[in-house]
Amino acid sequence: MAHTNENPAQNVTFPSGGGTAHGYLARPDSGSGPGLIVIQEWWGLTDHIVDVTNRFAAEGFVALAPDLYGGRTTHDSDEAGKLMAELPVQQAATDLAGAVEYLLGRDDVTSSAVGAVGFCMGGGFVLVLAAQQGDKVAAAVPFYGVLKEDYPSFADLTAAVQGHFGSEDTMATPEAVSSLADRIESESGTRPEFLQYPAGHAFFNDENHMGTYDAEQAEIAWTRATQFLREHVK
């Protein structure tokens, strides 16, 4: 097991529930922009998540990917499942809440609330974060989100929500996605925009650990997500 400071991707620290959390921050060439939290998959804060964070920075966002695993990464799905199972959702939520406060307190963040985007496990956490942080999160964009336990109440959710899901996904099935949309609507009063793609789970991840990467669908989803975040995070 790696220690916290052994993940070379980490370049910032921020307070989290009385402790300290680590992450990777990327800034746009302009030097400032709206704040965006990028939430990792169950693999950890990998090169792929660093790359995605850099891509969002290139689109104008001050983007922060918190390291929820304290430096650990894996490309083995059994180990990834174990790391995810060992991460208490509330601990992750505390780190993510700290990340929100950290971004909103930065001089180079121009928005009054942040956006949040996450993938797989991170997609589940995006919705937890938006449910818990209310109007501090202006937009929540889950990609094929999965959560190992039930979602908290969405009564305080005010973020605009756009989700991206694969119609052939066996982890976040179309039926589960539809029932989640119903629940979000009944508890928050607003129906999320959940989009389906002819693809499997993790179709956006170009490291392709699951053999499901789809460049064409990933590009469509990326364009929609960045446009949505730009529109809502100001």
CSV table of N, CA and C in Angstrom, one decimal, residues 16-17 68 84-98 125 128-129 131-133 147-153:
chain,number,residue,atom,x,y,z
A,16,SER,N,-9.7,18.9,5.4
A,16,SER,CA,-10.9,18.0,5.2
A,16,SER,C,-11.3,17.4,6.6
A,17,GLY,N,-12.4,17.9,7.1
A,17,GLY,CA,-13.0,17.4,8.3
A,17,GLY,C,-12.0,17.3,9.5
A,68,LEU,N,-9.1,10.4,-3.3
A,68,LEU,CA,-9.9,9.8,-2.2
A,68,LEU,C,-9.3,8.5,-1.7
A,84,MET,N,-12.6,0.4,-3.3
A,84,MET,CA,-13.9,1.1,-3.3
A,84,MET,C,-14.7,0.6,-2.1
A,85,ALA,N,-14.7,-0.7,-1.8
A,85,ALA,CA,-15.5,-1.2,-0.7
A,85,ALA,C,-15.0,-0.7,0.6
A,86,GLU,N,-13.6,-0.5,0.7
A,86,GLU,CA,-13.0,-0.1,2.0
A,86,GLU,C,-13.1,1.4,2.2
A,87,LEU,N,-13.6,2.2,1.2
A,87,LEU,CA,-13.7,3.6,1.3
A,87,LEU,C,-15.1,4.0,1.9
A,88,PRO,N,-15.3,4.4,3.1
A,88,PRO,CA,-16.6,4.8,3.6
A,88,PRO,C,-17.1,6.0,2.8
A,89,VAL,N,-18.3,5.9,2.4
A,89,VAL,CA,-18.9,7.0,1.5
A,89,VAL,C,-18.9,8.3,2.3
A,90,GLN,N,-19.1,8.3,3.6
A,90,GLN,CA,-19.1,9.5,4.4
A,90,GLN,C,-17.7,10.2,4.4
A,91,GLN,N,-16.6,9.3,4.5
A,91,GLN,CA,-15.3,9.9,4.4
A,91,GLN,C,-15.0,10.6,3.1
A,92,ALA,N,-15.4,9.9,2.0
A,92,ALA,CA,-15.3,10.5,0.7
A,92,ALA,C,-16.0,11.8,0.6
A,93,ALA,N,-17.2,11.8,1.2
A,93,ALA,CA,-18.1,13.0,1.2
A,93,ALA,C,-17.4,14.2,1.9
A,94,THR,N,-16.7,13.8,3.0
A,94,THR,CA,-16.0,14.8,3.8
A,94,THR,C,-14.9,15.4,3.0
A,95,ASP,N,-14.1,14.6,2.3
A,95,ASP,CA,-13.0,15.1,1.5
A,95,ASP,C,-13.5,15.9,0.4
A,96,LEU,N,-14.7,15.5,-0.2
A,96,LEU,CA,-15.2,16.3,-1.3
A,96,LEU,C,-15.8,17.6,-0.9
A,97,ALA,N,-16.4,17.6,0.3
A,97,ALA,CA,-16.9,18.9,0.9
A,97,ALA,C,-15.7,19.8,1.1
A,98,GLY,N,-14.6,19.3,1.6
A,98,GLY,CA,-13.4,20.1,1.8
A,98,GLY,C,-12.9,20.6,0.5
A,125,PHE,N,-20.5,9.5,-6.3
A,125,PHE,CA,-20.2,10.5,-5.3
A,125,PHE,C,-20.6,11.9,-5.8
A,128,VAL,N,-24.0,12.3,-4.4
A,128,VAL,CA,-23.9,12.4,-3.0
A,128,VAL,C,-23.5,13.9,-2.6
A,129,LEU,N,-22.4,14.3,-3.3
A,129,LEU,CA,-21.9,15.7,-3.0
A,129,LEU,C,-23.0,16.7,-3.3
A,131,ALA,N,-26.2,16.4,-3.4
A,131,ALA,CA,-27.3,16.3,-2.4
A,131,ALA,C,-26.9,16.9,-1.1
A,132,GLN,N,-25.6,16.8,-0.7
A,132,GLN,CA,-25.2,17.3,0.6
A,132,GLN,C,-24.8,18.7,0.6
A,133,GLN,N,-24.3,19.3,-0.5
A,133,GLN,CA,-23.8,20.6,-0.5
A,133,GLN,C,-24.8,21.7,-1.0
A,147,LEU,N,-22.9,3.5,-6.8
A,147,LEU,CA,-22.7,3.7,-5.3
A,147,LEU,C,-23.0,2.4,-4.6
A,148,LYS,N,-22.1,2.1,-3.7
A,148,LYS,CA,-22.3,0.8,-3.0
A,148,LYS,C,-23.4,0.7,-2.0
A,149,GLU,N,-24.0,1.9,-1.7
A,149,GLU,CA,-25.1,1.9,-0.8
A,149,GLU,C,-26.1,2.9,-1.3
A,150,ASP,N,-27.2,3.0,-0.6
A,150,ASP,CA,-28.3,3.9,-1.1
A,150,ASP,C,-27.9,5.3,-1.1
A,151,TYR,N,-28.4,6.1,-2.0
A,151,TYR,CA,-28.2,7.5,-2.0
A,151,TYR,C,-28.9,8.2,-0.9
A,152,PRO,N,-28.2,9.3,-0.4
A,152,PRO,CA,-28.9,10.2,0.6
A,152,PRO,C,-30.1,10.9,0.0
A,153,SER,N,-30.9,11.6,0.8
A,153,SER,CA,-32.1,12.3,0.3
A,153,SER,C,-31.6,13.4,-0.7
